[in-house]
Structure formats: C-alpha cells, structure tokens
GROMACS .gro file of C-alpha atoms in nm:
model
  381
    1MET     CA    1   0.000   0.000   0.000
    2ALA     CA    2   0.147   0.334  -0.109
    3PRO     CA    3   0.194   0.589   0.172
    4LYS     CA    4  -0.040   0.885   0.170
    5PRO     CA    5   0.124   1.212   0.057
    6PHE     CA    6   0.187   1.459   0.338
    7VAL     CA    7  -0.027   1.767   0.300
    8HIS     CA    8   0.068   2.086   0.479
    9ALA     CA    9  -0.224   2.234   0.666
   10ALA     CA   10  -0.301   2.592   0.569
   11PRO     CA   11  -0.220   2.837   0.849
   12ALA     CA   12  -0.526   2.958   1.033
   13ARG     CA   13  -0.624   3.312   0.939
   14ARG     CA   14  -0.582   3.548   1.232
   15PRO     CA   15  -0.865   3.791   1.286
   16LEU     CA   16  -0.786   4.161   1.279
   17ARG     CA   17  -0.669   4.248   1.628
   18LEU     CA   18  -0.587   4.590   1.761
   19SER     CA   19  -0.293   4.655   1.986
   20PRO     CA   20  -0.378   4.725   2.354
   21ILE     CA   21  -0.321   5.099   2.315
   22ASN     CA   22  -0.545   5.116   2.007
   23GLN     CA   23  -0.812   4.915   2.191
   24ARG     CA   24  -0.799   5.176   2.467
   25ARG     CA   25  -0.829   5.455   2.210
   26LEU     CA   26  -1.130   5.286   2.054
   27ALA     CA   27  -1.287   5.250   2.399
   28ASN     CA   28  -1.225   5.620   2.467
   29PHE     CA   29  -1.388   5.708   2.134
   30LYS     CA   30  -1.694   5.498   2.215
   31ALA     CA   31  -1.709   5.650   2.564
   32ASN     CA   32  -1.779   5.989   2.408
   33LYS     CA   33  -2.141   5.906   2.322
   34ARG     CA   34  -2.207   6.232   2.140
   35GLY     CA   35  -1.910   6.190   1.909
   36TYR     CA   36  -1.966   5.816   1.866
   37TRP     CA   37  -2.328   5.855   1.751
   38SER     CA   38  -2.238   6.161   1.544
   39PHE     CA   39  -1.986   5.945   1.360
   40TRP     CA   40  -2.250   5.685   1.271
   41ILE     CA   41  -2.510   5.948   1.175
   42PHE     CA   42  -2.258   6.128   0.954
   43LEU     CA   43  -2.143   5.799   0.800
   44VAL     CA   44  -2.500   5.689   0.717
   45ILE     CA   45  -2.587   6.027   0.559
   46PHE     CA   46  -2.263   6.038   0.361
   47VAL     CA   47  -2.300   5.682   0.230
   48LEU     CA   48  -2.661   5.756   0.130
   49THR     CA   49  -2.557   6.070  -0.059
   50LEU     CA   50  -2.288   5.870  -0.242
   51PHE     CA   51  -2.582   5.700  -0.416
   52SER     CA   52  -2.772   6.022  -0.486
   53GLU     CA   53  -2.827   5.919  -0.848
   54PHE     CA   54  -3.037   5.628  -0.719
   55ILE     CA   55  -3.234   5.848  -0.478
   56ALA     CA   56  -3.298   6.164  -0.678
   57ASN     CA   57  -3.288   6.147  -1.057
   58ASP     CA   58  -3.492   6.245  -1.359
   59LYS     CA   59  -3.424   5.903  -1.513
   60PRO     CA   60  -3.603   5.586  -1.400
   61LEU     CA   61  -3.402   5.312  -1.234
   62LEU     CA   62  -3.559   5.043  -1.451
   63VAL     CA   63  -3.775   5.042  -1.764
   64VAL     CA   64  -3.958   4.737  -1.891
   65TYR     CA   65  -4.055   4.813  -2.253
   66LYS     CA   66  -4.200   4.551  -2.487
   67GLY     CA   67  -4.050   4.275  -2.273
   68GLU     CA   68  -3.701   4.429  -2.273
   69LEU     CA   69  -3.523   4.532  -1.953
   70LEU     CA   70  -3.359   4.875  -1.975
   71PHE     CA   71  -3.149   5.061  -1.718
   72PRO     CA   72  -3.161   5.433  -1.807
   73ILE     CA   73  -2.974   5.530  -1.492
   74LEU     CA   74  -2.670   5.342  -1.619
   75HIS     CA   75  -2.706   5.387  -1.995
   76ASN     CA   76  -2.834   5.665  -2.221
   77TYR     CA   77  -3.091   5.534  -2.467
   78PRO     CA   78  -3.188   5.741  -2.775
   79GLU     CA   79  -3.547   5.852  -2.792
   80GLU     CA   80  -3.579   5.663  -3.118
   81LYS     CA   81  -3.615   5.346  -2.913
   82PHE     CA   82  -3.949   5.477  -2.782
   83GLY     CA   83  -4.073   5.631  -3.105
   84GLY     CA   84  -3.913   5.976  -3.067
   85PHE     CA   85  -3.632   6.150  -3.252
   86LEU     CA   86  -3.402   6.308  -2.990
   87ALA     CA   87  -3.054   6.176  -2.919
   88GLN     CA   88  -3.130   6.136  -2.550
   89THR     CA   89  -3.461   6.025  -2.401
   90ASP     CA   90  -3.655   6.261  -2.176
   91TYR     CA   91  -3.844   6.016  -1.955
   92ARG     CA   92  -4.043   6.299  -1.797
   93ASP     CA   93  -4.194   6.384  -2.135
   94LYS     CA   94  -4.565   6.296  -2.135
   95VAL     CA   95  -4.557   6.134  -2.480
   96ILE     CA   96  -4.262   5.910  -2.392
   97ALA     CA   97  -4.411   5.824  -2.053
   98LYS     CA   98  -4.744   5.729  -2.214
   99GLU     CA   99  -4.567   5.516  -2.476
  100ILE     CA  100  -4.371   5.326  -2.209
  101ASP     CA  101  -4.675   5.283  -1.984
  102GLU     CA  102  -4.871   5.129  -2.272
  103HIS     CA  103  -4.600   4.870  -2.339
  104GLY     CA  104  -4.448   4.820  -1.996
  105PHE     CA  105  -4.368   5.029  -1.688
  106MET     CA  106  -4.101   5.251  -1.530
  107LEU     CA  107  -3.951   5.218  -1.180
  108TRP     CA  108  -3.859   5.566  -1.054
  109PRO     CA  109  -3.626   5.668  -0.768
  110PRO     CA  110  -3.796   5.820  -0.457
  111VAL     CA  111  -3.732   6.176  -0.586
  112ARG     CA  112  -3.802   6.220  -0.957
  113TYR     CA  113  -3.566   6.515  -0.999
  114SER     CA  114  -3.194   6.548  -1.042
  115TYR     CA  115  -3.011   6.850  -0.904
  116ARG     CA  116  -3.034   7.022  -1.243
  117THR     CA  117  -3.385   6.914  -1.346
  118ILE     CA  118  -3.609   7.215  -1.408
  119ASN     CA  119  -3.969   7.148  -1.317
  120ARG     CA  120  -4.172   7.331  -1.583
  121GLN     CA  121  -4.506   7.234  -1.431
  122LEU     CA  122  -4.495   7.414  -1.099
  123PRO     CA  123  -4.823   7.483  -0.917
  124VAL     CA  124  -4.705   7.839  -0.840
  125PRO     CA  125  -4.420   8.045  -0.994
  126ALA     CA  126  -4.063   7.965  -0.882
  127PRO     CA  127  -3.937   7.964  -0.618
  128SER     CA  128  -4.224   7.731  -0.539
  129PRO     CA  129  -4.294   7.632  -0.175
  130PRO     CA  130  -4.302   7.268  -0.064
  131THR     CA  131  -4.611   7.101  -0.207
  132TRP     CA  132  -4.739   7.003   0.139
  133MET     CA  133  -4.755   7.375   0.222
  134LEU     CA  134  -4.991   7.452  -0.066
  135SER     CA  135  -5.361   7.508   0.001
  136GLU     CA  136  -5.628   7.293  -0.161
  137THR     CA  137  -5.733   7.591  -0.374
  138GLN     CA  138  -5.380   7.631  -0.512
  139CYS     CA  139  -5.353   7.259  -0.583
  140ARG     CA  140  -5.693   7.247  -0.754
  141ALA     CA  141  -5.606   7.543  -0.975
  142ALA     CA  142  -5.268   7.391  -1.068
  143VAL     CA  143  -5.421   7.051  -1.156
  144LEU     CA  144  -5.690   7.220  -1.366
  145ARG     CA  145  -5.426   7.423  -1.551
  146MET     CA  146  -5.182   7.136  -1.611
  147TYR     CA  147  -5.406   6.829  -1.647
  148LYS     CA  148  -5.746   6.986  -1.731
  149LYS     CA  149  -5.893   6.799  -1.433
  150PRO     CA  150  -6.158   7.006  -1.254
  151ASP     CA  151  -6.174   6.805  -0.928
  152GLY     CA  152  -5.799   6.763  -0.873
  153THR     CA  153  -5.623   6.759  -0.534
  154CYS     CA  154  -5.265   6.800  -0.415
  155ARG     CA  155  -5.213   6.424  -0.461
  156ASP     CA  156  -5.242   6.472  -0.838
  157LEU     CA  157  -4.932   6.695  -0.842
  158GLU     CA  158  -4.571   6.586  -0.865
  159TRP     CA  159  -4.439   6.675  -0.524
  160ASN     CA  160  -4.139   6.887  -0.435
  161TRP     CA  161  -4.094   6.792  -0.070
  162LEU     CA  162  -3.875   7.094   0.015
  163GLY     CA  163  -3.993   7.323  -0.264
  164THR     CA  164  -3.793   7.455  -0.559
  165ASP     CA  165  -3.531   7.724  -0.603
  166ASP     CA  166  -3.569   8.034  -0.819
  167GLN     CA  167  -3.507   7.829  -1.137
  168GLY     CA  168  -3.760   7.557  -1.058
  169ARG     CA  169  -3.504   7.297  -0.946
  170ASP     CA  170  -3.590   7.061  -0.662
  171VAL     CA  171  -3.433   7.172  -0.332
  172LEU     CA  172  -3.420   6.821  -0.179
  173ALA     CA  173  -3.226   6.686  -0.479
  174ARG     CA  174  -2.984   6.978  -0.467
  175LEU     CA  175  -2.930   6.924  -0.093
  176LEU     CA  176  -2.844   6.557  -0.147
  177TYR     CA  177  -2.597   6.626  -0.426
  178GLY     CA  178  -2.464   6.937  -0.248
  179PHE     CA  179  -2.393   6.746   0.074
  180ARG     CA  180  -2.197   6.484  -0.120
  181LEU     CA  181  -2.004   6.744  -0.316
  182SER     CA  182  -1.913   6.943  -0.005
  183VAL     CA  183  -1.793   6.639   0.190
  184LEU     CA  184  -1.594   6.496  -0.102
  185PHE     CA  185  -1.436   6.836  -0.163
  186GLY     CA  186  -1.353   6.874   0.206
  187LEU     CA  187  -1.211   6.521   0.235
  188THR     CA  188  -0.991   6.566  -0.073
  189LEU     CA  189  -0.867   6.905   0.038
  190ALA     CA  190  -0.808   6.792   0.397
  191GLY     CA  191  -0.621   6.480   0.279
  192ILE     CA  192  -0.386   6.660   0.039
  193SER     CA  193  -0.336   6.949   0.282
  194SER     CA  194  -0.244   6.704   0.557
  195ILE     CA  195   0.016   6.532   0.340
  196VAL     CA  196   0.179   6.863   0.242
  197GLY     CA  197   0.149   7.013   0.591
  198VAL     CA  198   0.284   6.705   0.771
  199THR     CA  199   0.576   6.679   0.527
  200ALA     CA  200   0.667   7.047   0.570
  201GLY     CA  201   0.635   7.031   0.949
  202ALA     CA  202   0.842   6.711   0.967
  203VAL     CA  203   1.127   6.859   0.763
  204GLN     CA  204   1.122   7.178   0.970
  205GLY     CA  205   1.111   7.009   1.306
  206TYR     CA  206   1.353   6.724   1.238
  207PHE     CA  207   1.636   6.921   1.077
  208GLY     CA  208   1.585   7.244   1.276
  209GLY     CA  209   1.853   7.515   1.250
  210TRP     CA  210   1.858   7.721   0.933
  211THR     CA  211   1.604   7.494   0.764
  212ASP     CA  212   1.353   7.561   1.039
  213LEU     CA  213   1.437   7.933   1.049
  214ILE     CA  214   1.392   7.992   0.673
  215PHE     CA  215   1.074   7.782   0.650
  216GLN     CA  216   0.928   7.952   0.956
  217ARG     CA  217   0.981   8.302   0.813
  218PHE     CA  218   0.829   8.191   0.482
  219ILE     CA  219   0.521   8.047   0.659
  220GLU     CA  220   0.479   8.364   0.865
  221ILE     CA  221   0.477   8.576   0.548
  222TRP     CA  222   0.250   8.330   0.365
  223SER     CA  223   0.007   8.314   0.657
  224SER     CA  224  -0.019   8.692   0.681
  225LEU     CA  225  -0.156   8.719   0.327
  226PRO     CA  226  -0.530   8.795   0.311
  227HIS     CA  227  -0.642   8.451   0.194
  228LEU     CA  228  -1.004   8.530   0.122
  229TYR     CA  229  -0.926   8.835  -0.091
  230LEU     CA  230  -0.661   8.644  -0.286
  231LEU     CA  231  -0.906   8.359  -0.341
  232ILE     CA  232  -1.167   8.601  -0.472
  233ILE     CA  233  -0.915   8.768  -0.706
  234VAL     CA  234  -0.783   8.437  -0.842
  235SER     CA  235  -1.135   8.296  -0.879
  236SER     CA  236  -1.241   8.603  -1.076
  237ILE     CA  237  -0.949   8.554  -1.320
  238ILE     CA  238  -0.954   8.175  -1.359
  239THR     CA  239  -1.278   7.996  -1.448
  240PRO     CA  240  -1.365   7.813  -1.126
  241SER     CA  241  -1.419   7.439  -1.131
  242PHE     CA  242  -1.391   7.162  -0.873
  243PHE     CA  243  -1.019   7.101  -0.930
  244VAL     CA  244  -0.929   7.467  -0.988
  245LEU     CA  245  -1.086   7.558  -0.653
  246LEU     CA  246  -0.913   7.261  -0.493
  247GLY     CA  247  -0.576   7.382  -0.619
  248ILE     CA  248  -0.637   7.741  -0.510
  249LEU     CA  249  -0.748   7.646  -0.159
  250LEU     CA  250  -0.461   7.400  -0.126
  251LEU     CA  251  -0.216   7.690  -0.160
  252PHE     CA  252  -0.320   7.814   0.185
  253SER     CA  253  -0.483   7.525   0.372
  254TRP     CA  254  -0.163   7.318   0.421
  255VAL     CA  255  -0.022   7.570   0.671
  256SER     CA  256  -0.267   7.481   0.950
  257LEU     CA  257  -0.097   7.150   1.038
  258VAL     CA  258   0.266   7.261   1.002
  259HIS     CA  259   0.298   7.411   1.350
  260VAL     CA  260   0.160   7.102   1.526
  261VAL     CA  261   0.386   6.858   1.340
  262ARG     CA  262   0.688   7.087   1.371
  263ALA     CA  263   0.645   7.110   1.750
  264GLU     CA  264   0.618   6.731   1.782
  265PHE     CA  265   0.934   6.678   1.574
  266LEU     CA  266   1.127   6.948   1.762
  267ARG     CA  267   1.038   6.772   2.087
  268ALA     CA  268   1.122   6.422   1.965
  269ARG     CA  269   1.432   6.485   1.753
  270ASN     CA  270   1.670   6.458   2.051
  271PHE     CA  271   1.503   6.170   2.234
  272GLU     CA  272   1.721   5.870   2.315
  273TYR     CA  273   1.551   5.633   2.075
  274VAL     CA  274   1.611   5.879   1.788
  275ASN     CA  275   1.978   5.920   1.884
  276ALA     CA  276   2.008   5.541   1.906
  277ALA     CA  277   1.860   5.506   1.556
  278ARG     CA  278   2.114   5.761   1.425
  279ALA     CA  279   2.398   5.572   1.597
  280LEU     CA  280   2.285   5.251   1.428
  281GLY     CA  281   2.323   5.420   1.090
  282LEU     CA  282   1.958   5.468   0.989
  283SER     CA  283   1.898   5.735   0.731
  284ASN     CA  284   1.708   6.053   0.818
  285GLY     CA  285   1.414   5.944   0.603
  286ALA     CA  286   1.387   5.609   0.782
  287ILE     CA  287   1.406   5.773   1.124
  288ILE     CA  288   1.135   6.025   1.030
  289LEU     CA  289   0.898   5.768   0.881
  290LYS     CA  290   0.950   5.480   1.125
  291HIS     CA  291   1.025   5.644   1.458
  292VAL     CA  292   0.920   6.009   1.484
  293LEU     CA  293   0.623   6.040   1.250
  294PRO     CA  294   0.401   5.778   1.425
  295ASN     CA  295   0.426   5.978   1.749
  296ALA     CA  296   0.360   6.307   1.570
  297MET     CA  297   0.054   6.165   1.394
  298VAL     CA  298  -0.132   6.135   1.725
  299ALA     CA  299  -0.152   6.514   1.754
  300THR     CA  300  -0.217   6.550   1.382
  301LEU     CA  301  -0.515   6.312   1.373
  302THR     CA  302  -0.699   6.515   1.635
  303PHE     CA  303  -0.688   6.818   1.403
  304LEU     CA  304  -0.810   6.644   1.087
  305PRO     CA  305  -1.189   6.675   1.155
  306PHE     CA  306  -1.143   7.046   1.218
  307VAL     CA  307  -0.938   7.083   0.896
  308LEU     CA  308  -1.223   6.909   0.713
  309ASN     CA  309  -1.469   7.151   0.874
  310SER     CA  310  -1.261   7.447   0.765
  311SER     CA  311  -1.240   7.318   0.406
  312ILE     CA  312  -1.619   7.280   0.380
  313THR     CA  313  -1.678   7.621   0.535
  314THR     CA  314  -1.439   7.790   0.290
  315LEU     CA  315  -1.608   7.627  -0.010
  316THR     CA  316  -1.952   7.731   0.120
  317ALA     CA  317  -1.834   8.089   0.176
  318LEU     CA  318  -1.689   8.115  -0.176
  319ASP     CA  319  -2.011   7.977  -0.327
  320PHE     CA  320  -2.215   8.220  -0.120
  321LEU     CA  321  -2.006   8.510  -0.250
  322GLY     CA  322  -2.039   8.387  -0.608
  323PHE     CA  323  -1.670   8.293  -0.653
  324GLY     CA  324  -1.702   7.919  -0.598
  325LEU     CA  325  -1.821   7.633  -0.814
  326PRO     CA  326  -1.958   7.698  -1.166
  327PRO     CA  327  -2.323   7.805  -1.201
  328GLY     CA  328  -2.562   7.511  -1.186
  329SER     CA  329  -2.346   7.307  -0.949
  330PRO     CA  330  -2.532   7.162  -0.648
  331SER     CA  331  -2.376   7.398  -0.398
  332LEU     CA  332  -2.497   7.458  -0.042
  333GLY     CA  333  -2.345   7.807  -0.043
  334GLU     CA  334  -2.533   7.895  -0.362
  335LEU     CA  335  -2.856   7.778  -0.194
  336LEU     CA  336  -2.784   8.014   0.098
  337LEU     CA  337  -2.727   8.295  -0.152
  338GLN     CA  338  -3.065   8.221  -0.311
  339GLY     CA  339  -3.222   8.230   0.035
  340LYS     CA  340  -3.071   8.575   0.093
  341SER     CA  341  -3.194   8.699  -0.245
  342ASN     CA  342  -3.546   8.551  -0.197
  343LEU     CA  343  -3.651   8.641   0.155
  344ALA     CA  344  -4.011   8.561   0.063
  345ALA     CA  345  -3.904   8.197   0.010
  346PRO     CA  346  -3.774   8.099   0.357
  347TRP     CA  347  -3.747   7.728   0.267
  348LEU     CA  348  -3.435   7.806   0.060
  349GLY     CA  349  -3.228   7.966   0.336
  350LEU     CA  350  -3.363   7.747   0.616
  351THR     CA  351  -3.296   7.413   0.446
  352GLY     CA  352  -2.947   7.519   0.339
  353PHE     CA  353  -2.866   7.651   0.686
  354LEU     CA  354  -2.996   7.341   0.863
  355VAL     CA  355  -2.798   7.102   0.642
  356ILE     CA  356  -2.474   7.299   0.680
  357ALA     CA  357  -2.528   7.336   1.057
  358LEU     CA  358  -2.597   6.961   1.092
  359MET     CA  359  -2.291   6.865   0.887
  360LEU     CA  360  -2.051   7.097   1.070
  361SER     CA  361  -2.193   7.006   1.414
  362LEU     CA  362  -2.150   6.634   1.349
  363LEU     CA  363  -1.792   6.689   1.235
  364VAL     CA  364  -1.711   6.897   1.544
  365PHE     CA  365  -1.856   6.629   1.774
  366ILE     CA  366  -1.655   6.361   1.590
  367GLY     CA  367  -1.342   6.576   1.624
  368GLU     CA  368  -1.396   6.605   1.999
  369ALA     CA  369  -1.433   6.227   2.029
  370VAL     CA  370  -1.116   6.171   1.825
  371ARG     CA  371  -0.933   6.417   2.049
  372ASP     CA  372  -1.049   6.224   2.357
  373ALA     CA  373  -0.947   5.894   2.196
  374PHE     CA  374  -0.589   6.008   2.136
  375ASP     CA  375  -0.553   6.204   2.461
  376PRO     CA  376  -0.243   6.053   2.630
  377ARG     CA  377  -0.382   6.129   2.977
  378LYS     CA  378  -0.677   5.898   2.908
  379THR     CA  379  -0.494   5.644   2.691
  380LEU     CA  380  -0.191   5.586   2.914
  381SER     CA  381  -0.356   5.624   3.255
   0.00000   0.00000   0.00000
C-alpha cells in the first residue's frame, strides 16, 4: 500500500486584532457618546448621498418596454427606441411616458428630480414652496391648468418635498448632491493638505537650525496674506471648477498643520531612541517615517476633523459670495445665496442653513471624540 502524501495544513487566518493601546483609544472614542453617535449618523448620511443618483434622478431606475429590460440610470438610450427622434430620451416627457406605460412600466427613484432638473409644471411660480404647504385651492387650480382635471387635489401633483429654487429645481435633490459634493471636496482638500502640511512640518522640526528658520519666516509671510481676498481675485481671473478651486485652496490650507507637526518633531528629535537610531546608521528618512512620524501623527489626527470643517466652510463661503463652483453646481453656499436673495421663500435659506449646521456640528462632535481617543492622559492612565 502506497503511503499517503503529506499535506501541509493551511495556516489559520488570524482575525484583525488591535494593539492594547489602540483598543484603549477605541474605547475612549466609544465612551464619548455624542461623538460616537455623530460618527454613525454622519457615515450613514454620507453613504446615502454617495448614491444620490439612485435616490434623486430624472431618469427611472428600470424600464420594462416591450418585454425588454432597460437601465436608463446606467445607460443613455436614444429617444428613437421609444418612437421619438431626440438623441437622449426625456423620460419625464408625457408622450414618452405614455408610450412606455402602454408597453411596460417605469420604476422611478424616490425623488423624480436630479439637481439640475427644471420642473416646468410648478403649481405656483418659482421659487415654489413645498407642495405640502400649498392650500387645496392652489392645488386644484394647478391641476386644472396642467391636467385639465376640474376636481384635482394636491395628490395629483408631482411633489417637491422641500420646494424649488428660483429656477424651478428641486431643493431636496440639490441638498443631497450638495452634501456629497461638499464632503468629497472637504475630504480631498483635507487629505492633500495634511500630506503637504505634515511633510513640511516634519522637515522643519527634524532638521531644525537654518532649515527651520527659513521655513518659519516663509510660513509667517505666507500666513499673513489675506487669503479670502486672494481667493476672490484668483477665482475672478480663472474659471472656477472643482479642481481649480481645490488647487487654489490647497495653496493656503496646508499651513494649518505645520505648526503642530513641527512642534512634535522638535520635541522628539533629541530623544534617546532617535539618537540610538542615528547611531545605528539609519537614514534621516527612515528615522522620520518609522520612529518620529508615528508619534507626531497622534496630535495631527486630532486636528483632521477640524481641517475638514474648515475646508467645507471655505467652499460654502466662496459659493455664497459667487466665486465658488460653476453656475448650476449643487452647492450649499449657492442655496444660501438664493435664500438671501429671496426672503419671501424661507425654505431656501432654512434648508441650506440646517444642512450645513448639521454637517458641521456632526464633524465637530466627531473631532472632539477623536481628540479624547488620542488624549495621552486617558490612553496611558
């Protein structure tokens, strides 16, 4: 009988385990109930807005037409497919909708408007109030005018839950897309600013001497420049877009973390473990990355939520002043500007203010919880 071949058993996969100090930091973060729940609320809202196209869109999610499954949200179909002649199908068109309903059906997202969809069948002139605020008389008159139905009610109208802006665009859809745009802009700006700021602070603090002196004078001069005025001047010369604004704001936002990282490196550069690493022949880059930077990152991480807050606030302020994102972009600052220009339409300013206040408050609470989590007095006690 031939001996059985020896088979090596596959090593058991180890579950992800945190070090004791990180477990204590996580416990400290959870202990701050306000910050902990703010983190989950912010995460849920942000993840939902990442799928805004599936929540608020002027294209149906699914169309069943003559037995064929179509996905307009993922693919642009020519109107010729439904008997029209345009290059792109307008699914809100009554003729197209009737044609599809006679040969199948459409599955719409919860909000049938995108951030740039103009509702041309408003019950009252734009800016139109939320439909649930309309009186029965207004609804009946609108249904009679649009559908020639004498006994219509508010249920016969296509609802704008938070009203429309001064161009007839749905406010709820613009809030969803605007929230996503603001957070993505803030995260990108905060991430790149942190990399540049941490690098500059590490070089300053580790090498010290003339390097620190020259960089420090340069940062003092750079910080004393009137940022907002320069941003307005540059934005008025260069056509603003997402990446142009990102580049302009990056010129000034990286400075905020330099002082924190520089102080940590100045404190740690002469510690015994750093001198021992130098004596063993490690290069400066290896010492910075492996030995000093991990300690400096503790102080840096506590500032990141506040850097993100500052980035979002700056973008909102530029949009409010008219020097931010291009016209038509789903901007929260532009919604605030519309609220200021249309005081008779309070739903514009109030909804924009509440969303911005909620977003910034959640980020501040998360920042406080992160600060508590990395506080050495609580972590090492």
